[in-house]
C-alpha cells in the first residue's frame, strides 16, 4: 500500500474492486487509477502496437495508457480510461490487448520486431504478394492490434436525451469556470456549468494552493452551495461538452449512472443539446511531456498527474513507500510536484531541471542543467539515467514525473476551424480570435493558468460576454489567491533518439509513435502536420493526442528548422472525448426508434389476427388469415375473390387528405394538377394527376368538391406529407395572390373502402335516408350524409379495384365501430376484410398505377394518361412535360400474362424481344408490379414496354439476371378486369 | 443551426426542411414564347455560391410557413429571414 | 347540443372506451378525449372574428374564456378548442360564429394530453427539457407553439405554470403517450 495522508477520499467508505481477478480496496472518491496506484499497482496495460508494459500516465480524460475493459457480460466496455472511472463497490476491470497474463504478454514479441512497424508500415511493409494483404496480413494485424473487445451482446442500458437553453454555458468547473458561473449566476443569467469530473473544482482539487488562506475545497464548497441555491443555475457534473455546433449549440453527454455498478432504474447516459447565447471555455490545460529514451515504463507519468494523485487521492506513484520519486522538468512547475510530495511524506530523489539556472523552492536536491537519458525496469521503473554535460549516472527510483509545460485545452475553440495561435511566452497554442461565435476562453484554457489569474479571468469573461447580450454582471469578491512561479524554457525532448536503433523515445503512447517515427516521416517528406499525423498515426488514437500533439510538432519543427507555428497548428474536431454510440442515439430504440401511426381500425384488425406491414410510419393490415389457411397467398386469393364476387372492406385512412378552401380553391387545384379541377361539379370527384415541375408524374389522387369553395383532396399514402408541403410551397411561394386555405385532415377521418358488387347493398343498410341508386349517386359522386342513426359521414363513389365501390369516411373515433357494424351488417353478403396485399392485386388486375408506376421516372404519357395534361391551362410540370424528349418517350404501361400461368416474372425484370441478346441496347422496358391473379388463375404483371400500346398479343421475355430467371409473357391490356368499366358504373 | 423566424424568433433548424435556392419562387410564365427554355433554367439551373445565399426553408414542425433565409454558406452565418409570403409581396 | 345520437360507440385515440390518465410522481398525464377542435383560417383580406367572444390570439400565444380557447397556429390561422365538445360537430358550431372563415373540423385529427403538476412549474419544465427543444423559461402561461417531439409534430400550450397540453396527431397517440410516459417516469427518481 502506498496510500498517503489527506486527500479528498472518504476513508469511512471503503470499496472493494477486482483488477485482473485480484481483489483490492479503495475508497469513495477514488478513481480506478488512483485506487490501483494506492495499492502499489503500476502496470495497467499493454501498448497498442508493441505491447510494451504501460502504467497510468495522466490523471484525467487525456490518459493514453491506462485503458481497461470495465464490467462483465453485456455491460463490458473496452478502452475505458482508468483515470476517469469512478470507483464503486464491486467494480470489475481487466487489462486488454495482451495474450496470456499481463506480466507476460506473448504479443510482446512485436516489440522485438519493431523495425517492421515503423511509421507508415502498413503502407509499405505488407505489400506483396498482393493477395496476402486481404487474406493474411490485414486479419493478422487487426487481431494483433485491436485494443479492448466488445461483449457482442445487445446494450442492456437505456439512454436519454434532453434540451437546455441558457444565457451562459460554462464549460469546466475549475477556478475560472466557478468564478464565471458565480458572476453570471448572481447577475440573474440562466447559467449551465458543466464539468467532466464528478467533483467541482478542476485543478483546485489537485493542487495544494490555498484560497483565502484555507484549503481550496472550502471555497469550492461555498461556491457550490451558492450556485445550487440559485434557481437560474444548473450544475452538471460528470458532463462532457464534446462539441460546438452552429449558432451556439453545444453537444454534451451526462454520465448519469456510469459511476454505479448497474444503472438500475436510471438511464446510463443523457445526450444534451444545449442552446447557449454565450459560452465561456474554462476547460483548463493539459500537461505535456518531454520524450526521452525508454520513457514509457510504468512509473513514468506527468508530474502534474503525480501531484494530483498525491493531493486529491492521497496515492503515491511508487510500488513501495521506500521507492524514491524523481521529477524531470523544464520549468518551475515540476518543482511544485516535488514540494507537494515532500509535504505528503513521500521520498523524493530530487528535481532534474534542464535549465542551468534551476531554482530550488524547498529541501530537495536539484540536478540543474540535467536531463534524463534512459530508464530501466521491465514491468515498472527501477532506475533512471541522469546526464549532465555528457556525464551520466544511474539512480534508483520507483517513479518519475515529467513536467514539460501546459497546453491550454483549445479543443472546443477550434471546432469551427478556429485556428489557435502560438504564444511565445507561454510556449503553447492558445485559442485564436476566430473561434466559434459566442465562445470565449478563460483561465488556463486561455493560457492564464495561475490560480489568481484564472479566477479573475473567469469573472471578467462572464462580465464581458454577458454584456454582449444585455446582461449586466458585477464583479464579485474573489478569494485571495496567488500565481505560483511558472518560468520555463523551450525544451521539447531529450536529443539522441532520432536515429539510434536501440533508443526509442515515445511521443504518442497510445499509438506507439516515437521520435524516430517522426524523423522517418520527415525523411520521407511527410512534413506537413496533416501528413505527419496520417503517416505515423500520431494523435489518431482514442485520446486524440491530447498529451502528444504539441511535442510531435516541436520535434518536427526541430527537424525542419522552422518554428512550431510555421510547422503547423493542430486543430480538433468533435468529440472532445469519446462518445458512446448508444447515447448519440439518444435512447431512440425500440418503440422510440420511430413513432408508429395506427389506423382507426388497428385494434380491430389485431383482434382479427391480421398480419401487419410497415408502410412508412404506418402499420397497415397486410392480410387477414383464417383458420386452415396455410399460405399468405391462399388468404390473399380469398380476399380478392371476395371483393370481386361479394363485398370487401379495407381501411384506407392512410391516404393523405387535405382540406382546400377559399374563393380560388378551384383555380389553385387547376395549377396543382395536370387536369382541370376548377370545372368539377359540386358533389363530384375527379381523379387527378400531379406532375413535378420537370414534367414527370409525381402523385395521383382524387379531388372531391364538397361545395363551391371547398375541396377534399386525397394523396397517396407515401406522398401525403410531401404533397401537402408542395401545396404550401405553391400557395406561399408561387401564387400567394390566390385566396386559398390548406389544412391536413388525414387523421381526422377514418376512411373505409367498401368494394364489390354487393357494396351498395351493404351501405344501404347503414345510411340514414340516403338514395344510393346509380341515378342519384353515380360513379364519382360524393356527398355528406349521416349513417347509423345520425353519425355524420362523407361518402365517395370511387373505385381502386374496378368493382362497384365506395369509400366512406367518419370521424376517426368511430372507425372501429363502423368497421364492426359493416362486418355485422354484411355477414350474409360475405363481407370480407382485406389488406394491402389484396388491395394491390385488385389494382394490378384493374391496371391502376401505384407507387411502383409513379416512381419519379415516368410520365403521364407512359402511364397512358397523356390526355390528362390539359393544354388549356398552365399547371406545375405542364410546360416541361411537353419537352421534345418527353414526347419522344415511347414506353407505355401495359399488362402482361405469363405464358406459363404459374410462372411469375418478378417486378423489376427488364423486357426484351424474344430471342434477342439481352443488353442495354436491346432493353425494351421493365416490369413494375407483378402478382398472382386469382381472377385469371395465373401470374400477371404491369410494366412499361416500348410502344407497348401497339403490341397486344406479342410474346416477349422478362429477364431477371440477378436470379438467372427469364419468363415469357404475353402483352395484354393493363385492364385485366372489366376493361369497359361497366362494373364500376353499375 | 438556429433560424431567426420572422414571427417566432430563433427556432432550431431541426424543425425545418430545406429546399434550396430562393430563385424557385420566380416561376416562369408558361405562356411566354420561350417558356420551355425558361422552365429548363428554372428547373435545372441553380447558383451554388460560396458565400451569401438566399434559400427556402419550410417550417414544417412549426407554423408551416416558407421562409427566405439569407445565409453565408461558408460560415453558416444567417443574415436575415423573411416570410416567403412577404417577399412575394402578396396583396393582402 | 349533440348533433347526432348514433348507435355506434366511439373509442379514444388510445383505442379504449375511457380516456387514459396516469400519474408519474408530481406529474399526471390525462387524455382529454372530450376536447372539440376546429381550425379557423382567414380568407384573403378578412379581419379576425371573435368566435364565442374569444379575441383570437397573436403569434405564439393562446387565449381561453370559459369552455372555449384558441391558439395561434400560423399567420391568419388558429385552432379553436371547446371543452367537452368532442361529440358535437364543432366546426359547424364555429361556422355560425365565423361564417366567412375557412373552418375545418379537427376534433378527430388530434389527441390532446393534458399534463398537470402537483409541485408547481418545475416538473413541467423538467419534462419539457427532456422532450422538446423549446426553452421552458420563455414558454410561460399563455404561450403556444408547434414543434417536434420524438420525431412527431405537436402543439404545446402552456395552460398555466403547472399545466401543459401536448396535442399530437391522433394516429400517433400511442407513440406520443409512450414518449410522454417514458420521460415522465424517468423524472420520478
GROMACS .gro file of N, CA and C in nm, chain A residues 24-147:
model
  372
   24UNK      N    1  -0.890  -0.577  -0.460
   24UNK     CA    2  -0.821  -0.465  -0.395
   24UNK      C    3  -0.922  -0.381  -0.319
   25UNK      N    4  -0.870  -0.288  -0.241
   25UNK     CA    5  -0.957  -0.198  -0.165
   25UNK      C    6  -0.927  -0.053  -0.202
   26UNK      N    7  -1.031   0.023  -0.217
   26UNK     CA    8  -1.014   0.166  -0.239
   26UNK      C    9  -1.117   0.240  -0.155
   27UNK      N   10  -1.137   0.367  -0.184
   27UNK     CA   11  -1.232   0.447  -0.106
   27UNK      C   12  -1.323   0.526  -0.199
   28UNK      N   13  -1.436   0.564  -0.144
   28UNK     CA   14  -1.525   0.655  -0.215
   28UNK      C   15  -1.447   0.781  -0.250
   29UNK      N   16  -1.455   0.822  -0.373
   29UNK     CA   17  -1.377   0.938  -0.418
   29UNK      C   18  -1.258   0.900  -0.501
   30UNK      N   19  -1.221   0.770  -0.496
   30UNK     CA   20  -1.111   0.723  -0.580
   30UNK      C   21  -1.156   0.709  -0.724
   31UNK      N   22  -1.060   0.717  -0.815
   31UNK     CA   23  -1.081   0.663  -0.949
   31UNK      C   24  -1.016   0.525  -0.950
   32UNK      N   25  -1.043   0.449  -1.054
   32UNK     CA   26  -0.977   0.318  -1.063
   32UNK      C   27  -0.826   0.336  -1.063
   33UNK      N   28  -0.777   0.437  -1.133
   33UNK     CA   29  -0.633   0.460  -1.142
   33UNK      C   30  -0.574   0.496  -1.007
   34UNK      N   31  -0.642   0.585  -0.933
   34UNK     CA   32  -0.586   0.627  -0.804
   34UNK      C   33  -0.588   0.510  -0.705
   35UNK      N   34  -0.694   0.429  -0.712
   35UNK     CA   35  -0.702   0.315  -0.620
   35UNK      C   36  -0.593   0.213  -0.652
   36UNK      N   37  -0.567   0.192  -0.781
   36UNK     CA   38  -0.462   0.096  -0.818
   36UNK      C   39  -0.325   0.147  -0.772
   37UNK      N   40  -0.299   0.276  -0.796
   37UNK     CA   41  -0.171   0.333  -0.752
   37UNK      C   42  -0.156   0.319  -0.601
   38UNK      N   43  -0.264   0.345  -0.529
   38UNK     CA   44  -0.259   0.338  -0.383
   38UNK      C   45  -0.236   0.195  -0.336
   39UNK      N   46  -0.267   0.099  -0.424
   39UNK     CA   47  -0.239  -0.041  -0.393
   39UNK      C   48  -0.104  -0.086  -0.448
   40UNK      N   49  -0.026   0.010  -0.496
   40UNK     CA   50   0.106  -0.024  -0.545
   40UNK      C   51   0.107  -0.088  -0.682
   41UNK      N   52  -0.004  -0.075  -0.755
   41UNK     CA   53  -0.011  -0.133  -0.890
   41UNK      C   54   0.029  -0.025  -0.992
   42UNK      N   55   0.139  -0.050  -1.060
   42UNK     CA   56   0.183   0.047  -1.162
   42UNK      C   57   0.148   0.000  -1.303
   43UNK      N   58   0.154  -0.131  -1.323
   43UNK     CA   59   0.134  -0.188  -1.456
   43UNK      C   60  -0.016  -0.198  -1.484
   44UNK      N   61  -0.064  -0.124  -1.582
   44UNK     CA   62  -0.209  -0.119  -1.607
   44UNK      C   63  -0.247  -0.155  -1.749
   45UNK      N   64  -0.150  -0.189  -1.834
   45UNK     CA   65  -0.190  -0.227  -1.968
   45UNK      C   66  -0.071  -0.254  -2.057
   46UNK      N   67  -0.103  -0.283  -2.183
   46UNK     CA   68  -0.002  -0.307  -2.285
   46UNK      C   69  -0.026  -0.210  -2.398
   47UNK      N   70   0.082  -0.170  -2.462
   47UNK     CA   71   0.064  -0.068  -2.565
   47UNK      C   72   0.007  -0.131  -2.692
   48UNK      N   73  -0.041  -0.043  -2.778
   48UNK     CA   74  -0.120  -0.079  -2.896
   48UNK      C   75  -0.042  -0.167  -2.994
   49UNK      N   76   0.074  -0.120  -3.034
   49UNK     CA   77   0.147  -0.189  -3.142
   49UNK      C   78   0.251  -0.285  -3.087
   50UNK      N   79   0.332  -0.236  -2.994
   50UNK     CA   80   0.448  -0.313  -2.950
   50UNK      C   81   0.422  -0.392  -2.823
   51UNK      N   82   0.303  -0.376  -2.768
   51UNK     CA   83   0.266  -0.449  -2.645
   51UNK      C   84   0.366  -0.424  -2.533
   52UNK      N   85   0.412  -0.302  -2.525
   52UNK     CA   86   0.503  -0.263  -2.417
   52UNK      C   87   0.423  -0.249  -2.288
   53UNK      N   88   0.480  -0.288  -2.176
   53UNK     CA   89   0.412  -0.269  -2.047
   53UNK      C   90   0.390  -0.120  -2.024
   54UNK      N   91   0.270  -0.085  -1.977
   54UNK     CA   92   0.240   0.057  -1.958
   54UNK      C   93   0.169   0.079  -1.824
   55UNK      N   94   0.195   0.196  -1.770
   55UNK     CA   95   0.127   0.235  -1.647
   55UNK      C   96   0.046   0.361  -1.671
   56UNK      N   97  -0.019   0.408  -1.567
   56UNK     CA   98  -0.100   0.528  -1.583
   56UNK      C   99  -0.009   0.648  -1.607
   57UNK      N  100  -0.050   0.737  -1.698
   57UNK     CA  101   0.036   0.847  -1.738
   57UNK      C  102  -0.021   0.982  -1.695
   58UNK      N  103  -0.153   0.990  -1.686
   58UNK     CA  104  -0.219   1.118  -1.657
   58UNK      C  105  -0.321   1.096  -1.545
   59UNK      N  106  -0.392   1.201  -1.512
   59UNK     CA  107  -0.492   1.189  -1.406
   59UNK      C  108  -0.629   1.232  -1.453
   60UNK      N  109  -0.645   1.247  -1.584
   60UNK     CA  110  -0.775   1.293  -1.634
   60UNK      C  111  -0.811   1.225  -1.764
   61UNK      N  112  -0.898   1.292  -1.841
   61UNK     CA  113  -0.951   1.229  -1.961
   61UNK      C  114  -0.850   1.223  -2.074
   62UNK      N  115  -0.733   1.283  -2.055
   62UNK     CA  116  -0.630   1.279  -2.160
   62UNK      C  117  -0.549   1.150  -2.157
   63UNK      N  118  -0.577   1.059  -2.063
   63UNK     CA  119  -0.496   0.940  -2.041
   63UNK      C  120  -0.476   0.857  -2.168
   64UNK      N  121  -0.350   0.830  -2.205
   64UNK     CA  122  -0.325   0.747  -2.323
   64UNK      C  123  -0.304   0.599  -2.293
   65UNK      N  124  -0.264   0.565  -2.172
   65UNK     CA  125  -0.218   0.428  -2.144
   65UNK      C  126  -0.316   0.340  -2.068
   66UNK      N  127  -0.363   0.390  -1.954
   66UNK     CA  128  -0.436   0.304  -1.860
   66UNK      C  129  -0.580   0.286  -1.906
   67UNK      N  130  -0.595   0.198  -2.004
   67UNK     CA  131  -0.730   0.171  -2.055
   67UNK      C  132  -0.766   0.026  -2.027
   68UNK      N  133  -0.885   0.007  -1.975
   68UNK     CA  134  -0.924  -0.126  -1.929
   68UNK      C  135  -1.059  -0.164  -1.988
   69UNK      N  136  -1.086  -0.293  -1.977
   69UNK     CA  137  -1.222  -0.340  -2.003
   69UNK      C  138  -1.295  -0.337  -1.870
   70UNK      N  139  -1.404  -0.263  -1.867
   70UNK     CA  140  -1.476  -0.245  -1.743
   70UNK      C  141  -1.603  -0.330  -1.746
   71UNK      N  142  -1.639  -0.382  -1.632
   71UNK     CA  143  -1.760  -0.462  -1.615
   71UNK      C  144  -1.753  -0.592  -1.696
   72UNK      N  145  -1.859  -0.671  -1.682
   72UNK     CA  146  -1.863  -0.801  -1.749
   72UNK      C  147  -1.997  -0.816  -1.821
   73UNK      N  148  -2.010  -0.924  -1.896
   73UNK     CA  149  -2.135  -0.953  -1.965
   73UNK      C  150  -2.167  -0.846  -2.066
   74UNK      N  151  -2.296  -0.817  -2.081
   74UNK     CA  152  -2.339  -0.724  -2.184
   74UNK      C  153  -2.288  -0.583  -2.157
   75UNK      N  154  -2.256  -0.553  -2.030
   75UNK     CA  155  -2.209  -0.417  -1.997
   75UNK      C  156  -2.057  -0.402  -2.009
   76UNK      N  157  -1.990  -0.507  -2.055
   76UNK     CA  158  -1.846  -0.496  -2.071
   76UNK      C  159  -1.814  -0.383  -2.167
   77UNK      N  160  -1.725  -0.293  -2.121
   77UNK     CA  161  -1.692  -0.179  -2.207
   77UNK      C  162  -1.542  -0.169  -2.224
   78UNK      N  163  -1.493  -0.179  -2.347
   78UNK     CA  164  -1.349  -0.172  -2.368
   78UNK      C  165  -1.299  -0.028  -2.366
   79UNK      N  166  -1.166  -0.014  -2.357
   79UNK     CA  167  -1.100   0.117  -2.373
   79UNK      C  168  -1.151   0.222  -2.275
   80UNK      N  169  -1.184   0.178  -2.157
   80UNK     CA  170  -1.229   0.272  -2.054
   80UNK      C  171  -1.107   0.325  -1.981
   81UNK      N  172  -1.098   0.456  -1.971
   81UNK     CA  173  -0.982   0.514  -1.905
   81UNK      C  174  -0.994   0.500  -1.754
   82UNK      N  175  -0.894   0.434  -1.696
   82UNK     CA  176  -0.896   0.411  -1.551
   82UNK      C  177  -0.893   0.544  -1.475
   83UNK      N  178  -0.842   0.647  -1.541
   83UNK     CA  179  -0.826   0.777  -1.473
   83UNK      C  180  -0.957   0.850  -1.453
   84UNK      N  181  -1.061   0.816  -1.531
   84UNK     CA  182  -1.189   0.884  -1.516
   84UNK      C  183  -1.298   0.785  -1.475
   85UNK      N  184  -1.255   0.664  -1.439
   85UNK     CA  185  -1.352   0.564  -1.393
   85UNK      C  186  -1.368   0.577  -1.243
   86UNK      N  187  -1.484   0.624  -1.201
   86UNK     CA  188  -1.508   0.637  -1.057
   86UNK      C  189  -1.517   0.498  -0.995
   87UNK      N  190  -1.452   0.485  -0.884
   87UNK     CA  191  -1.455   0.354  -0.817
   87UNK      C  192  -1.592   0.332  -0.754
   88UNK      N  193  -1.645   0.210  -0.770
   88UNK     CA  194  -1.767   0.172  -0.698
   88UNK      C  195  -1.746   0.032  -0.643
   89UNK      N  196  -1.825  -0.002  -0.545
   89UNK     CA  197  -1.806  -0.132  -0.481
   89UNK      C  198  -1.843  -0.242  -0.579
   90UNK      N  199  -1.753  -0.338  -0.595
   90UNK     CA  200  -1.780  -0.449  -0.685
   90UNK      C  201  -1.732  -0.424  -0.827
   91UNK      N  202  -1.663  -0.311  -0.849
   91UNK     CA  203  -1.611  -0.282  -0.984
   91UNK      C  204  -1.519  -0.395  -1.030
   92UNK      N  205  -1.536  -0.435  -1.155
   92UNK     CA  206  -1.451  -0.539  -1.214
   92UNK      C  207  -1.383  -0.480  -1.337
   93UNK      N  208  -1.251  -0.485  -1.337
   93UNK     CA  209  -1.177  -0.432  -1.453
   93UNK      C  210  -1.071  -0.533  -1.493
   94UNK      N  211  -1.046  -0.538  -1.622
   94UNK     CA  212  -0.941  -0.623  -1.675
   94UNK      C  213  -0.857  -0.542  -1.772
   95UNK      N  214  -0.729  -0.578  -1.779
   95UNK     CA  215  -0.646  -0.513  -1.879
   95UNK      C  216  -0.678  -0.575  -2.014
   96UNK      N  217  -0.636  -0.508  -2.119
   96UNK     CA  218  -0.669  -0.554  -2.253
   96UNK      C  219  -0.545  -0.551  -2.341
   97UNK      N  220  -0.561  -0.604  -2.460
   97UNK     CA  221  -0.454  -0.602  -2.559
   97UNK      C  222  -0.333  -0.683  -2.516
   98UNK      N  223  -0.357  -0.800  -2.456
   98UNK     CA  224  -0.243  -0.889  -2.434
   98UNK      C  225  -0.289  -1.033  -2.445
   99UNK      N  226  -0.193  -1.122  -2.480
   99UNK     CA  227  -0.220  -1.266  -2.490
   99UNK      C  228  -0.144  -1.331  -2.377
  100UNK      N  229  -0.215  -1.401  -2.290
  100UNK     CA  230  -0.151  -1.454  -2.169
  100UNK      C  231  -0.160  -1.348  -2.061
  101UNK      N  232  -0.095  -1.374  -1.946
  101UNK     CA  233  -0.106  -1.277  -1.835
  101UNK      C  234  -0.046  -1.141  -1.875
  102UNK      N  235  -0.094  -1.036  -1.809
  102UNK     CA  236  -0.047  -0.902  -1.840
  102UNK      C  237   0.104  -0.892  -1.825
  103UNK      N  238   0.158  -0.961  -1.724
  103UNK     CA  239   0.302  -0.950  -1.697
  103UNK      C  240   0.384  -1.023  -1.803
  104UNK      N  241   0.321  -1.121  -1.871
  104UNK     CA  242   0.396  -1.198  -1.973
  104UNK      C  243   0.316  -1.205  -2.102
  105UNK      N  244   0.294  -1.091  -2.162
  105UNK     CA  245   0.217  -1.083  -2.287
  105UNK      C  246   0.297  -1.146  -2.400
  106UNK      N  247   0.242  -1.254  -2.458
  106UNK     CA  248   0.314  -1.321  -2.566
  106UNK      C  249   0.327  -1.233  -2.690
  107UNK      N  250   0.239  -1.136  -2.702
  107UNK     CA  251   0.247  -1.047  -2.819
  107UNK      C  252   0.361  -0.946  -2.806
  108UNK      N  253   0.429  -0.950  -2.690
  108UNK     CA  254   0.540  -0.856  -2.670
  108UNK      C  255   0.652  -0.882  -2.770
  109UNK      N  256   0.644  -0.996  -2.840
  109UNK     CA  257   0.740  -1.024  -2.946
  109UNK      C  258   0.738  -0.912  -3.050
  110UNK      N  259   0.625  -0.846  -3.064
  110UNK     CA  260   0.615  -0.733  -3.158
  110UNK      C  261   0.719  -0.627  -3.128
  111UNK      N  262   0.752  -0.614  -3.001
  111UNK     CA  263   0.848  -0.511  -2.963
  111UNK      C  264   0.983  -0.541  -3.027
  112UNK      N  265   1.018  -0.673  -3.035
  112UNK     CA  266   1.144  -0.711  -3.097
  112UNK      C  267   1.139  -0.688  -3.248
  113UNK      N  268   1.018  -0.695  -3.301
  113UNK     CA  269   1.001  -0.677  -3.446
  113UNK      C  270   0.976  -0.531  -3.482
  114UNK      N  271   0.998  -0.444  -3.385
  114UNK     CA  272   0.958  -0.305  -3.405
  114UNK      C  273   1.014  -0.241  -3.530
  115UNK      N  274   1.134  -0.279  -3.578
  115UNK     CA  275   1.180  -0.216  -3.703
  115UNK      C  276   1.081  -0.232  -3.818
  116UNK      N  277   0.998  -0.337  -3.811
  116UNK     CA  278   0.900  -0.357  -3.918
  116UNK      C  279   0.775  -0.273  -3.902
  117UNK      N  280   0.757  -0.217  -3.783
  117UNK     CA  281   0.634  -0.145  -3.755
  117UNK      C  282   0.654   0.006  -3.752
  118UNK      N  283   0.757   0.051  -3.822
  118UNK     CA  284   0.786   0.195  -3.820
  118UNK      C  285   0.675   0.272  -3.889
  119UNK      N  286   0.690   0.405  -3.888
  119UNK     CA  287   0.587   0.492  -3.945
  119UNK      C  288   0.548   0.447  -4.085
  120UNK      N  289   0.420   0.443  -4.110
  120UNK     CA  290   0.370   0.409  -4.242
  120UNK      C  291   0.388   0.264  -4.278
  121UNK      N  292   0.411   0.179  -4.175
  121UNK     CA  293   0.449   0.040  -4.205
  121UNK      C  294   0.344  -0.030  -4.290
  122UNK      N  295   0.217   0.002  -4.264
  122UNK     CA  296   0.119  -0.073  -4.341
  122UNK      C  297   0.101  -0.020  -4.481
  123UNK      N  298   0.164   0.092  -4.510
  123UNK     CA  299   0.161   0.138  -4.649
  123UNK      C  300   0.271   0.072  -4.730
  124UNK      N  301   0.372   0.018  -4.661
  124UNK     CA  302   0.487  -0.024  -4.739
  124UNK      C  303   0.541  -0.162  -4.704
  125UNK      N  304   0.505  -0.214  -4.587
  125UNK     CA  305   0.565  -0.340  -4.547
  125UNK      C  306   0.493  -0.462  -4.603
  126UNK      N  307   0.363  -0.460  -4.593
  126UNK     CA  308   0.286  -0.581  -4.626
  126UNK      C  309   0.229  -0.573  -4.766
  127UNK      N  310   0.311  -0.531  -4.860
  127UNK     CA  311   0.259  -0.501  -4.993
  127UNK      C  312   0.253  -0.623  -5.084
  128UNK      N  313   0.332  -0.721  -5.061
  128UNK     CA  314   0.341  -0.829  -5.159
  128UNK      C  315   0.359  -0.962  -5.090
  129UNK      N  316   0.312  -1.073  -5.146
  129UNK     CA  317   0.227  -1.070  -5.266
  129UNK      C  318   0.093  -1.005  -5.234
  130UNK      N  319   0.034  -0.950  -5.338
  130UNK     CA  320  -0.083  -0.865  -5.318
  130UNK      C  321  -0.197  -0.937  -5.246
  131UNK      N  322  -0.221  -1.061  -5.284
  131UNK     CA  323  -0.336  -1.131  -5.225
  131UNK      C  324  -0.319  -1.154  -5.076
  132UNK      N  325  -0.194  -1.150  -5.029
  132UNK     CA  326  -0.171  -1.175  -4.887
  132UNK      C  327  -0.232  -1.065  -4.800
  133UNK      N  328  -0.251  -0.947  -4.858
  133UNK     CA  329  -0.300  -0.837  -4.775
  133UNK      C  330  -0.437  -0.870  -4.717
  134UNK      N  331  -0.530  -0.901  -4.806
  134UNK     CA  332  -0.666  -0.924  -4.760
  134UNK      C  333  -0.678  -1.054  -4.681
  135UNK      N  334  -0.603  -1.156  -4.728
  135UNK     CA  335  -0.621  -1.290  -4.670
  135UNK      C  336  -0.543  -1.308  -4.542
  136UNK      N  337  -0.427  -1.247  -4.534
  136UNK     CA  338  -0.338  -1.281  -4.423
  136UNK      C  339  -0.296  -1.158  -4.341
  137UNK      N  340  -0.234  -1.062  -4.408
  137UNK     CA  341  -0.175  -0.951  -4.332
  137UNK      C  342  -0.281  -0.873  -4.254
  138UNK      N  343  -0.383  -0.831  -4.327
  138UNK     CA  344  -0.480  -0.743  -4.261
  138UNK      C  345  -0.549  -0.811  -4.143
  139UNK      N  346  -0.604  -0.933  -4.163
  139UNK     CA  347  -0.667  -1.001  -4.048
  139UNK      C  348  -0.569  -1.018  -3.931
  140UNK      N  349  -0.442  -1.049  -3.965
  140UNK     CA  350  -0.344  -1.071  -3.860
  140UNK      C  351  -0.318  -0.943  -3.782
  141UNK      N  352  -0.298  -0.836  -3.858
  141UNK     CA  353  -0.269  -0.706  -3.793
  141UNK      C  354  -0.388  -0.663  -3.710
  142UNK      N  355  -0.506  -0.679  -3.768
  142UNK     CA  356  -0.625  -0.638  -3.693
  142UNK      C  357  -0.637  -0.714  -3.562
  143UNK      N  358  -0.612  -0.844  -3.568
  143UNK     CA  359  -0.625  -0.926  -3.448
  143UNK      C  360  -0.522  -0.884  -3.344
  144UNK      N  361  -0.401  -0.856  -3.394
  144UNK     CA  362  -0.293  -0.824  -3.301
  144UNK      C  363  -0.307  -0.683  -3.245
  145UNK      N  364  -0.358  -0.592  -3.325
  145UNK     CA  365  -0.352  -0.452  -3.286
  145UNK      C  366  -0.475  -0.400  -3.214
  146UNK      N  367  -0.583  -0.474  -3.219
  146UNK     CA  368  -0.705  -0.424  -3.155
  146UNK      C  369  -0.682  -0.399  -3.008
  147UNK      N  370  -0.756  -0.304  -2.953
  147UNK     CA  371  -0.738  -0.281  -2.810
  147UNK      C  372  -0.835  -0.369  -2.733
   0.00000   0.00000   0.00000
